[in-house]
Amino acid sequence: MLGFEKETPFDDLHEECGVFGIYDFDGGDVASSIYYGLFALQHRGQESCGIAVSDTEAPKAKVNSYKGMGLVNEVFVGDRVEELKGNIGVGHVRYSTAGESTIANAQPLVLNYVKGTLALAHNGNLVNANQLREELSYTGAIFQTTIDSETIAYYIARERLKSSSVEEAVGRASEHLKGAYSLVIMSPRKLIGMRDPYGFKPLCIGKRDHAYILASETCALDTIGAEFVRDVKPGEIVTISKEEGLVSDTTHCLPEEKQGRCIFEYIYFARQDSYMDGISVHDSRIKAGRFLAQDCPVDADLVVGVPESGNAAAMGYSLESGIPYGTAFVKNTYVGRTFIKPKQSNRESSVQVKLNVLREVVEGKRIIMIDDSIVRGTTSDRIVGMLKEAGAKEVHMRVSSPPFLWPCYFGTDVPARKQLIAYNRSIEDIRKIIGADSLGYLSIERLESLVDGLPICKGCFNGSYPVDPPTEDIRGEYEK
Ligand code: SF4
């Protein structure tokens, strides 16, 4: 029998999660809207997904939930969506950067406690999760998962006993949390959203008829025909109830200059058609390309992007430089971030499974190739090699982010320093390793301009994080 093995072969970065919540005041079932919302957020996590719904009019708000490993359309097959009855609900797609990839760690988490039931979906990583878990364990908590989100849920449940409302408990719990968290929480009669005070991860509010929606990205609102209302502010708690509509609590917000949005959301993670904190992701990528053309010019015949996130930056480079834009790569859209590879076939390159080059476009030409990042460099050298094998005369690589020099602790799997190609190497060293004729990165000084001066996190580029990183070795950072 042919053996198979799971591979994560690409030198891509991964987002941790996408969250979605909806409350229909008219009482309509919301599971299918959550399904489509999660479908639009699939790029944020492909390992597991789940939906939890409840009926706000039922005397005892019972939660119906279903979770599974895989893509949204693989997990929710047959009548699984229709069977989830209820007019309030939350959903989640996950890629694991903390906690193992198992069904127990899939979300939403549903928690029964003395005041009722909570369902919680979380995007981000806490830097003090281990410490909080230990504290809770000493007070008798028994954990069923290895994810930060369970710690958050426990704190909310614990604070609820001392609070007059669930939103007050969320605010109190947040005072214990350090790190990145965008939360969507369903209580029996309320939908609550919160973004950490630094605003690492996005969260926005939408409306469709008499339903309110919370989602990681605006593309999920568009998919279900909802209008964008506004972004949740960093540190803000929004509570949605039938009695009061949408109520905002900004007592946990920080002064704007302390905020630190993840700039990588704009460069790579978010879908190009999304807007986050008033900034179009597409526009910020075009700008990155324009800056690269200004700062790292080179004479060439064609600018091409490594799909998908390199394409807009390539367009920006072309617009700024006047060098024509072209399509050099065909992507196999059926290859996810992990795929199953027969054990006996070691000859096929994983990159070639994902991408192929259009020989007629690149043959005999001097090519500028734009990608969003270089992490370990293993993909870049293969892609440069593929262009050259297809007849490109020169390949000039431009990267629409600065070199990665530090790990990320906030929900992105930028690995420990020693695994990063740019650590302890000059740009010329990296150029030689990947085999390009020239190499240029976006300068770190340009990052704020991508988002019109919004305060951002640049920690993985300069080692200065909005929140102090953990002292424990959670990313292998201090390994000898
Ligand atoms: S360290 Fe980098 S990837 Fe992590 S939150 Fe900051 S900008 Fe984003």
PDB file of N, CA, C and O and ligand atoms in Angstrom, residues 200-201 260-265 269 404 407-412 414 457-461 465-466, ligand 1:
ATOM      1  N   PHE A 200      -3.123  44.249  18.262  1.00  0.00           N
ATOM      2  CA  PHE A 200      -2.297  43.384  17.419  1.00  0.00           C
ATOM      3  C   PHE A 200      -3.112  42.799  16.258  1.00  0.00           C
ATOM      4  O   PHE A 200      -2.689  42.830  15.114  1.00  0.00           O
ATOM      5  N   LYS A 201      -4.243  42.209  16.633  1.00  0.00           N
ATOM      6  CA  LYS A 201      -5.048  41.501  15.627  1.00  0.00           C
ATOM      7  C   LYS A 201      -6.302  42.308  15.307  1.00  0.00           C
ATOM      8  O   LYS A 201      -6.847  42.973  16.185  1.00  0.00           O
ATOM      9  N   GLY A 260      -0.061  48.834  18.850  1.00  0.00           N
ATOM     10  CA  GLY A 260       0.945  48.142  18.019  1.00  0.00           C
ATOM     11  C   GLY A 260       0.300  47.096  17.127  1.00  0.00           C
ATOM     12  O   GLY A 260       0.391  45.898  17.397  1.00  0.00           O
ATOM     13  N   ARG A 261      -0.367  47.562  16.076  1.00  0.00           N
ATOM     14  CA  ARG A 261      -0.980  46.599  15.145  1.00  0.00           C
ATOM     15  C   ARG A 261       0.092  45.761  14.463  1.00  0.00           C
ATOM     16  O   ARG A 261       1.159  46.285  14.136  1.00  0.00           O
ATOM     17  N   CYS A 262      -0.206  44.516  14.215  1.00  0.00           N
ATOM     18  CA  CYS A 262       0.742  43.650  13.500  1.00  0.00           C
ATOM     19  C   CYS A 262       0.835  44.120  12.049  1.00  0.00           C
ATOM     20  O   CYS A 262      -0.136  44.008  11.291  1.00  0.00           O
ATOM     21  N   ILE A 263       1.986  44.625  11.667  1.00  0.00           N
ATOM     22  CA  ILE A 263       2.135  45.145  10.292  1.00  0.00           C
ATOM     23  C   ILE A 263       2.063  44.014   9.275  1.00  0.00           C
ATOM     24  O   ILE A 263       1.711  44.228   8.112  1.00  0.00           O
ATOM     25  N   PHE A 264       2.335  42.792   9.745  1.00  0.00           N
ATOM     26  CA  PHE A 264       2.294  41.675   8.815  1.00  0.00           C
ATOM     27  C   PHE A 264       0.887  41.326   8.347  1.00  0.00           C
ATOM     28  O   PHE A 264       0.713  40.683   7.321  1.00  0.00           O
ATOM     29  N   GLU A 265      -0.130  41.774   9.086  1.00  0.00           N
ATOM     30  CA  GLU A 265      -1.503  41.614   8.606  1.00  0.00           C
ATOM     31  C   GLU A 265      -1.642  42.297   7.244  1.00  0.00           C
ATOM     32  O   GLU A 265      -2.282  41.780   6.342  1.00  0.00           O
ATOM     33  N   PHE A 269      -0.831  38.601   5.766  1.00  0.00           N
ATOM     34  CA  PHE A 269      -1.892  37.709   6.246  1.00  0.00           C
ATOM     35  C   PHE A 269      -3.276  38.002   5.703  1.00  0.00           C
ATOM     36  O   PHE A 269      -4.006  37.117   5.292  1.00  0.00           O
ATOM     37  N   PHE A 404      13.489  39.560   8.428  1.00  0.00           N
ATOM     38  CA  PHE A 404      13.104  39.041   9.754  1.00  0.00           C
ATOM     39  C   PHE A 404      14.364  38.782  10.563  1.00  0.00           C
ATOM     40  O   PHE A 404      15.231  38.002  10.145  1.00  0.00           O
ATOM     41  N   PRO A 407      11.975  36.595  16.520  1.00  0.00           N
ATOM     42  CA  PRO A 407      10.741  35.798  16.459  1.00  0.00           C
ATOM     43  C   PRO A 407       9.507  36.633  16.814  1.00  0.00           C
ATOM     44  O   PRO A 407       9.628  37.753  17.307  1.00  0.00           O
ATOM     45  N   CYS A 408       8.338  36.066  16.564  1.00  0.00           N
ATOM     46  CA  CYS A 408       7.081  36.702  16.978  1.00  0.00           C
ATOM     47  C   CYS A 408       6.486  35.889  18.123  1.00  0.00           C
ATOM     48  O   CYS A 408       6.507  34.667  18.089  1.00  0.00           O
ATOM     49  N   TYR A 409       5.933  36.593  19.110  1.00  0.00           N
ATOM     50  CA  TYR A 409       5.306  35.922  20.262  1.00  0.00           C
ATOM     51  C   TYR A 409       3.790  36.152  20.293  1.00  0.00           C
ATOM     52  O   TYR A 409       3.141  35.862  21.273  1.00  0.00           O
ATOM     53  N   PHE A 410       3.255  36.744  19.224  1.00  0.00           N
ATOM     54  CA  PHE A 410       1.880  37.230  19.306  1.00  0.00           C
ATOM     55  C   PHE A 410       0.925  36.535  18.341  1.00  0.00           C
ATOM     56  O   PHE A 410      -0.114  37.077  17.996  1.00  0.00           O
ATOM     57  N   GLY A 411       1.311  35.353  17.883  1.00  0.00           N
ATOM     58  CA  GLY A 411       0.361  34.601  17.066  1.00  0.00           C
ATOM     59  C   GLY A 411       0.804  34.386  15.635  1.00  0.00           C
ATOM     60  O   GLY A 411       0.032  33.913  14.818  1.00  0.00           O
ATOM     61  N   THR A 412       2.034  34.729  15.314  1.00  0.00           N
ATOM     62  CA  THR A 412       2.574  34.455  13.984  1.00  0.00           C
ATOM     63  C   THR A 412       3.761  33.532  14.178  1.00  0.00           C
ATOM     64  O   THR A 412       4.536  33.742  15.101  1.00  0.00           O
ATOM     65  N   VAL A 414       6.747  33.329  13.173  1.00  0.00           N
ATOM     66  CA  VAL A 414       8.115  33.733  12.821  1.00  0.00           C
ATOM     67  C   VAL A 414       9.003  32.998  13.829  1.00  0.00           C
ATOM     68  O   VAL A 414       8.878  33.188  15.033  1.00  0.00           O
ATOM     69  N   CYS A 457       3.325  47.266  15.338  1.00  0.00           N
ATOM     70  CA  CYS A 457       4.365  46.411  15.896  1.00  0.00           C
ATOM     71  C   CYS A 457       5.353  46.095  14.782  1.00  0.00           C
ATOM     72  O   CYS A 457       4.946  45.740  13.673  1.00  0.00           O
ATOM     73  N   LYS A 458       6.659  46.240  15.090  1.00  0.00           N
ATOM     74  CA  LYS A 458       7.712  45.894  14.123  1.00  0.00           C
ATOM     75  C   LYS A 458       8.686  44.916  14.770  1.00  0.00           C
ATOM     76  O   LYS A 458       9.848  44.824  14.383  1.00  0.00           O
ATOM     77  N   GLY A 459       8.212  44.241  15.833  1.00  0.00           N
ATOM     78  CA  GLY A 459       9.097  43.441  16.680  1.00  0.00           C
ATOM     79  C   GLY A 459       9.940  42.421  15.936  1.00  0.00           C
ATOM     80  O   GLY A 459      11.112  42.216  16.261  1.00  0.00           O
ATOM     81  N   CYS A 460       9.371  41.750  14.934  1.00  0.00           N
ATOM     82  CA  CYS A 460      10.131  40.702  14.254  1.00  0.00           C
ATOM     83  C   CYS A 460      11.218  41.294  13.350  1.00  0.00           C
ATOM     84  O   CYS A 460      12.070  40.561  12.858  1.00  0.00           O
ATOM     85  N   PHE A 461      11.184  42.605  13.155  1.00  0.00           N
ATOM     86  CA  PHE A 461      12.221  43.259  12.350  1.00  0.00           C
ATOM     87  C   PHE A 461      13.273  43.971  13.207  1.00  0.00           C
ATOM     88  O   PHE A 461      14.426  44.077  12.818  1.00  0.00           O
ATOM     89  N   TYR A 465       9.250  45.105  20.921  1.00  0.00           N
ATOM     90  CA  TYR A 465       7.855  44.686  20.878  1.00  0.00           C
ATOM     91  C   TYR A 465       6.994  45.621  21.732  1.00  0.00           C
ATOM     92  O   TYR A 465       7.467  46.123  22.756  1.00  0.00           O
ATOM     93  N   PRO A 466       5.728  45.825  21.360  1.00  0.00           N
ATOM     94  CA  PRO A 466       4.848  46.669  22.192  1.00  0.00           C
ATOM     95  C   PRO A 466       4.657  46.094  23.594  1.00  0.00           C
ATOM     96  O   PRO A 466       4.426  46.835  24.550  1.00  0.00           O
TER      97      PRO A 466
HETATM   98  S1  SF4 B   1       6.374  40.585  15.862  1.00  0.00           S
HETATM   99 FE1  SF4 B   1       5.990  40.789  13.623  1.00  0.00          FE
HETATM  100  S2  SF4 B   1       4.506  39.180  13.102  1.00  0.00           S
HETATM  101 FE2  SF4 B   1       4.516  39.422  15.359  1.00  0.00          FE
HETATM  102  S3  SF4 B   1       2.863  40.865  15.816  1.00  0.00           S
HETATM  103 FE3  SF4 B   1       4.736  42.072  15.611  1.00  0.00          FE
HETATM  104  S4  SF4 B   1       4.783  42.655  13.412  1.00  0.00           S
HETATM  105 FE4  SF4 B   1       3.302  40.990  13.616  1.00  0.00          FE
END
